[in-house]
Amino acid sequence: MVASPTTAGELFDRFATTYDAGRRKLIPHFEAFYGTAVEVATLTLPEARAPRVLDIGAGTGLLSALVLQARPDADLTLLDASPAMLEHAPERLGDAWARCTTVVGDALDALPEGPFDAVVSALAIHHLPDDRKQALYRLVLSRLAPGGVFVNAEQVAGPTASLDARYVERWLVHTTQLGATEHDHAEAAVRMSMDLPAPVESQCAWLRDAGYVDVDCFFKSWRFAVFGGWRPA
Ligand SMILES: C[S@@+](CC[C@H](N)C(=O)[O-])C[C@H]1O[C@@H](n2cnc3c(N)ncnc32)[C@H](O)[C@@H]1O
């Protein structure tokens, strides 16, 4: 019998080969969601030198690749707890891969020193319990350069139980319209079995409490939100 995964990294190791195929079917408003994250992440990067960018829970490199499209000179570090997910990143990042750094480990234990001009993350931090999300937000702030930005493109919880149920229902409707099948939903349900999403309002408050400024939610459609803030210059 195969043992159940006990960490998100172990869980994603099992889905590494099928993860990429379903992305556009399973993330409604894919372009706006990732596009807003990249827009916020690259808005204030230094122009005169290669910006240093850390991607937390980088997986197969989806968000990293989009950052590189916007800033081909970026010096990228990809961190993930799943070595199997990271194994797919070179294929996605092409020639730029040779310039990238990878870190295999848990975000809280293995966060590189930096300083980074931007720290980005997509669909990863919701695997942490709320106290560890808050601890990570504080740690990320300490690894940002002054004026650096943190952007989290995330699955969030509804602010009430009834809205949270509505988020789930809307996700099923929207992804079915995008072509997701019962099999896609069943596989996603296993991947989402360790999800611990928190409401966007709480997470923005945690960022402000940690010391970020200009904290905002820059995009939101039901369960999918892009929020973040800057380290004071
Ligand atoms: C849904 S995938 C997202 C991958 C990529 N960011 C994207 O947008 O496609 C979540 C990733 O976060 C990683 N992850 C989850 N919890 C983590 C943690 N505590 N530390 C490091 N990586 C983590 C998983 O291994 C997985 O690769």
GROMACS .gro file of C-alpha atoms and ligand atoms in nm:
model
  260
    1MET     CA    1   0.000   0.000   0.000
    2VAL     CA    2   0.127   0.352  -0.083
    3ALA     CA    3   0.151   0.574   0.227
    4SER     CA    4  -0.054   0.896   0.227
    5PRO     CA    5   0.151   1.210   0.177
    6THR     CA    6   0.212   1.404   0.499
    7THR     CA    7   0.339   1.727   0.347
    8ALA     CA    8   0.236   1.940   0.050
    9GLY     CA    9   0.574   1.866  -0.107
   10GLU     CA   10   0.509   1.489  -0.096
   11LEU     CA   11   0.158   1.545  -0.232
   12PHE     CA   12   0.284   1.748  -0.529
   13ASP     CA   13   0.562   1.497  -0.601
   14ARG     CA   14   0.279   1.263  -0.705
   15PHE     CA   15   0.119   1.510  -0.946
   16ALA     CA   16   0.433   1.654  -1.105
   17THR     CA   17   0.384   1.487  -1.444
   18THR     CA   18   0.016   1.583  -1.483
   19TYR     CA   19   0.019   1.925  -1.311
   20ASP     CA   20   0.086   2.149  -1.612
   21ALA     CA   21  -0.175   2.000  -1.848
   22GLY     CA   22  -0.476   2.120  -1.650
   23ARG     CA   23  -0.373   2.473  -1.555
   24ARG     CA   24  -0.584   2.679  -1.793
   25LYS     CA   25  -0.889   2.460  -1.736
   26LEU     CA   26  -0.865   2.476  -1.358
   27ILE     CA   27  -0.781   2.843  -1.304
   28PRO     CA   28  -1.062   3.070  -1.421
   29HIS     CA   29  -0.933   3.408  -1.550
   30PHE     CA   30  -0.586   3.253  -1.584
   31GLU     CA   31  -0.443   3.550  -1.780
   32ALA     CA   32  -0.572   3.817  -1.540
   33PHE     CA   33  -0.470   3.616  -1.234
   34TYR     CA   34  -0.108   3.548  -1.332
   35GLY     CA   35  -0.086   3.866  -1.541
   36THR     CA   36  -0.174   4.088  -1.245
   37ALA     CA   37   0.079   3.907  -1.027
   38VAL     CA   38   0.353   3.970  -1.283
   39GLU     CA   39   0.246   4.333  -1.334
   40VAL     CA   40   0.266   4.407  -0.961
   41ALA     CA   41   0.589   4.210  -0.920
   42THR     CA   42   0.770   4.394  -1.201
   43LEU     CA   43   0.627   4.745  -1.157
   44THR     CA   44   0.895   4.876  -0.922
   45LEU     CA   45   1.192   4.656  -1.008
   46PRO     CA   46   1.524   4.835  -1.063
   47GLU     CA   47   1.586   4.907  -1.432
   48ALA     CA   48   1.962   4.959  -1.422
   49ARG     CA   49   2.057   4.607  -1.311
   50ALA     CA   50   1.923   4.253  -1.312
   51PRO     CA   51   1.649   4.233  -1.047
   52ARG     CA   52   1.666   3.954  -0.792
   53VAL     CA   53   1.336   3.761  -0.772
   54LEU     CA   54   1.239   3.471  -0.545
   55ASP     CA   55   0.944   3.242  -0.639
   56ILE     CA   56   0.807   3.056  -0.332
   57GLY     CA   57   0.637   2.726  -0.420
   58ALA     CA   58   0.759   2.769  -0.776
   59GLY     CA   59   0.649   2.418  -0.878
   60THR     CA   60   0.708   2.361  -1.248
   61GLY     CA   61   0.810   2.726  -1.296
   62LEU     CA   62   0.486   2.873  -1.432
   63LEU     CA   63   0.503   3.208  -1.251
   64SER     CA   64   0.883   3.227  -1.283
   65ALA     CA   65   0.851   3.189  -1.661
   66LEU     CA   66   0.597   3.472  -1.677
   67VAL     CA   67   0.823   3.697  -1.468
   68LEU     CA   68   1.105   3.618  -1.709
   69GLN     CA   69   0.889   3.716  -2.007
   70ALA     CA   70   0.840   4.058  -1.846
   71ARG     CA   71   1.200   4.090  -1.722
   72PRO     CA   72   1.426   3.858  -1.925
   73ASP     CA   73   1.729   3.977  -1.722
   74ALA     CA   74   1.580   3.866  -1.387
   75ASP     CA   75   1.804   3.669  -1.154
   76LEU     CA   76   1.552   3.405  -1.039
   77THR     CA   77   1.551   3.173  -0.740
   78LEU     CA   78   1.289   2.895  -0.745
   79LEU     CA   79   1.204   2.740  -0.408
   80ASP     CA   80   0.980   2.436  -0.369
   81ALA     CA   81   0.928   2.149  -0.127
   82SER     CA   82   0.869   1.910  -0.417
   83PRO     CA   83   1.181   1.812  -0.612
   84ALA     CA   84   0.962   1.635  -0.869
   85MET     CA   85   0.772   1.958  -0.948
   86LEU     CA   86   1.099   2.154  -0.984
   87GLU     CA   87   1.233   1.890  -1.226
   88HIS     CA   88   0.988   2.022  -1.488
   89ALA     CA   89   1.105   2.384  -1.458
   90PRO     CA   90   1.410   2.362  -1.692
   91GLU     CA   91   1.186   2.260  -1.982
   92ARG     CA   92   0.964   2.562  -1.920
   93LEU     CA   93   1.241   2.815  -1.861
   94GLY     CA   94   1.461   2.715  -2.154
   95ASP     CA   95   1.799   2.892  -2.186
   96ALA     CA   96   1.729   3.109  -1.880
   97TRP     CA   97   1.741   2.797  -1.663
   98ALA     CA   98   2.121   2.807  -1.656
   99ARG     CA   99   2.102   3.141  -1.470
  100CYS     CA  100   1.840   3.025  -1.217
  101THR     CA  101   1.901   2.903  -0.863
  102THR     CA  102   1.686   2.631  -0.708
  103VAL     CA  103   1.619   2.559  -0.344
  104VAL     CA  104   1.443   2.238  -0.240
  105GLY     CA  105   1.279   2.272   0.098
  106ASP     CA  106   1.000   2.414   0.306
  107ALA     CA  107   0.945   2.788   0.258
  108LEU     CA  108   0.983   2.866   0.626
  109ASP     CA  109   1.293   2.655   0.682
  110ALA     CA  110   1.478   2.717   0.358
  111LEU     CA  111   1.399   3.076   0.260
  112PRO     CA  112   1.718   3.218   0.104
  113GLU     CA  113   1.879   3.523   0.262
  114GLY     CA  114   1.827   3.763  -0.028
  115PRO     CA  115   1.793   4.055  -0.041
  116PHE     CA  116   1.533   4.023  -0.318
  117ASP     CA  117   1.376   4.301  -0.522
  118ALA     CA  118   1.060   4.092  -0.550
  119VAL     CA  119   0.928   3.782  -0.380
  120VAL     CA  120   0.642   3.615  -0.568
  121SER     CA  121   0.428   3.313  -0.499
  122ALA     CA  122   0.133   3.145  -0.670
  123LEU     CA  123  -0.107   2.890  -0.524
  124ALA     CA  124   0.143   2.767  -0.265
  125ILE     CA  125   0.117   2.953   0.067
  126HIS     CA  126  -0.240   2.833   0.125
  127HIS     CA  127  -0.085   2.497   0.215
  128LEU     CA  128   0.047   2.648   0.540
  129PRO     CA  129  -0.165   2.686   0.855
  130ASP     CA  130  -0.249   3.048   0.934
  131ASP     CA  131   0.019   3.097   1.202
  132ARG     CA  132   0.285   2.976   0.956
  133LYS     CA  133   0.147   3.197   0.679
  134GLN     CA  134   0.192   3.495   0.913
  135ALA     CA  135   0.541   3.381   1.012
  136LEU     CA  136   0.631   3.345   0.643
  137TYR     CA  137   0.501   3.694   0.561
  138ARG     CA  138   0.723   3.836   0.837
  139LEU     CA  139   1.023   3.634   0.716
  140VAL     CA  140   0.971   3.741   0.354
  141LEU     CA  141   0.970   4.108   0.461
  142SER     CA  142   1.311   4.055   0.621
  143ARG     CA  143   1.447   3.911   0.293
  144LEU     CA  144   1.320   4.196   0.074
  145ALA     CA  145   1.546   4.486  -0.023
  146PRO     CA  146   1.412   4.827   0.089
  147GLY     CA  147   1.132   4.912  -0.157
  148GLY     CA  148   1.102   4.546  -0.260
  149VAL     CA  149   0.762   4.393  -0.333
  150PHE     CA  150   0.587   4.076  -0.220
  151VAL     CA  151   0.304   3.939  -0.438
  152ASN     CA  152   0.092   3.638  -0.356
  153ALA     CA  153  -0.141   3.500  -0.626
  154GLU     CA  154  -0.353   3.271  -0.416
  155GLN     CA  155  -0.658   3.060  -0.355
  156VAL     CA  156  -0.839   3.230  -0.069
  157ALA     CA  157  -1.126   3.135   0.159
  158GLY     CA  158  -1.461   3.311   0.154
  159PRO     CA  159  -1.506   3.555   0.443
  160THR     CA  160  -1.815   3.361   0.560
  161ALA     CA  161  -1.909   2.993   0.540
  162SER     CA  162  -2.186   3.063   0.289
  163LEU     CA  163  -1.955   3.266   0.064
  164ASP     CA  164  -1.689   2.997   0.091
  165ALA     CA  165  -1.942   2.738  -0.030
  166ARG     CA  166  -2.029   2.979  -0.312
  167TYR     CA  167  -1.658   3.002  -0.406
  168VAL     CA  168  -1.645   2.622  -0.444
  169GLU     CA  169  -1.967   2.616  -0.646
  170ARG     CA  170  -1.848   2.899  -0.878
  171TRP     CA  171  -1.512   2.723  -0.928
  172LEU     CA  172  -1.690   2.404  -1.040
  173VAL     CA  173  -1.915   2.602  -1.278
  174HIS     CA  174  -1.632   2.812  -1.426
  175THR     CA  175  -1.386   2.524  -1.469
  176THR     CA  176  -1.654   2.304  -1.628
  177GLN     CA  177  -1.716   2.588  -1.878
  178LEU     CA  178  -1.340   2.588  -1.945
  179GLY     CA  179  -1.351   2.215  -2.028
  180ALA     CA  180  -1.253   2.052  -1.698
  181THR     CA  181  -1.394   1.699  -1.673
  182GLU     CA  182  -1.508   1.496  -1.372
  183HIS     CA  183  -1.165   1.331  -1.379
  184ASP     CA  184  -0.993   1.674  -1.371
  185HIS     CA  185  -1.208   1.776  -1.075
  186ALA     CA  186  -1.142   1.448  -0.892
  187GLU     CA  187  -0.765   1.484  -0.939
  188ALA     CA  188  -0.778   1.849  -0.833
  189ALA     CA  189  -0.974   1.748  -0.522
  190VAL     CA  190  -0.688   1.519  -0.415
  191ARG     CA  191  -0.432   1.796  -0.481
  192MET     CA  192  -0.652   2.038  -0.284
  193SER     CA  193  -0.694   1.799   0.010
  194MET     CA  194  -0.423   1.982   0.206
  195ASP     CA  195  -0.548   2.333   0.125
  196LEU     CA  196  -0.582   2.574   0.416
  197PRO     CA  197  -0.696   2.895   0.245
  198ALA     CA  198  -0.756   3.213   0.447
  199PRO     CA  199  -0.972   3.513   0.355
  200VAL     CA  200  -0.799   3.785   0.156
  201GLU     CA  201  -0.895   4.054   0.410
  202SER     CA  202  -0.722   3.864   0.692
  203GLN     CA  203  -0.412   3.810   0.482
  204CYS     CA  204  -0.387   4.178   0.383
  205ALA     CA  205  -0.421   4.267   0.754
  206TRP     CA  206  -0.138   4.022   0.839
  207LEU     CA  207   0.082   4.191   0.579
  208ARG     CA  208   0.011   4.537   0.726
  209ASP     CA  209   0.075   4.406   1.079
  210ALA     CA  210   0.406   4.261   0.962
  211GLY     CA  211   0.516   4.604   0.835
  212TYR     CA  212   0.439   4.600   0.460
  213VAL     CA  213   0.307   4.924   0.310
  214ASP     CA  214   0.069   4.993   0.021
  215VAL     CA  215  -0.091   4.656   0.088
  216ASP     CA  216  -0.379   4.583  -0.146
  217CYS     CA  217  -0.575   4.313  -0.324
  218PHE     CA  218  -0.496   4.386  -0.688
  219PHE     CA  219  -0.719   4.119  -0.847
  220LYS     CA  220  -0.997   3.899  -0.718
  221SER     CA  221  -1.250   3.665  -0.872
  222TRP     CA  222  -1.419   3.440  -0.616
  223ARG     CA  223  -1.151   3.196  -0.486
  224PHE     CA  224  -0.861   3.349  -0.678
  225ALA     CA  225  -0.692   3.665  -0.551
  226VAL     CA  226  -0.367   3.854  -0.605
  227PHE     CA  227  -0.254   4.060  -0.308
  228GLY     CA  228   0.068   4.195  -0.162
  229GLY     CA  229   0.262   4.498  -0.052
  230TRP     CA  230   0.604   4.662  -0.036
  231ARG     CA  231   0.883   4.680   0.216
  232PRO     CA  232   0.917   5.047   0.312
  233ALA     CA  233   1.194   5.216   0.110
  234LIG     C1  234  -0.036   2.441  -0.680
  234LIG     S1  235   0.139   2.430  -0.695
  234LIG     C2  236   0.177   2.591  -0.762
  234LIG     C3  237   0.301   2.589  -0.845
  234LIG     C4  238   0.330   2.720  -0.919
  234LIG     N1  239   0.355   2.828  -0.826
  234LIG     C5  240   0.216   2.755  -1.012
  234LIG     O1  241   0.158   2.863  -0.999
  234LIG     O2  242   0.185   2.672  -1.100
  234LIG     C6  243   0.191   2.449  -0.526
  234LIG     C7  244   0.339   2.427  -0.507
  234LIG     O3  245   0.374   2.476  -0.377
  234LIG     C8  246   0.465   2.385  -0.319
  234LIG     N2  247   0.457   2.401  -0.173
  234LIG     C9  248   0.348   2.382  -0.095
  234LIG     N3  249   0.378   2.409   0.033
  234LIG    C10  250   0.510   2.444   0.035
  234LIG    C11  251   0.599   2.483   0.139
  234LIG     N4  252   0.560   2.490   0.268
  234LIG     N5  253   0.725   2.514   0.107
  234LIG    C12  254   0.768   2.507  -0.022
  234LIG     N6  255   0.687   2.471  -0.125
  234LIG    C13  256   0.559   2.440  -0.096
  234LIG    C14  257   0.421   2.248  -0.370
  234LIG     O4  258   0.524   2.151  -0.361
  234LIG    C15  259   0.381   2.280  -0.512
  234LIG     O5  260   0.486   2.264  -0.603
   0.00000   0.00000   0.00000
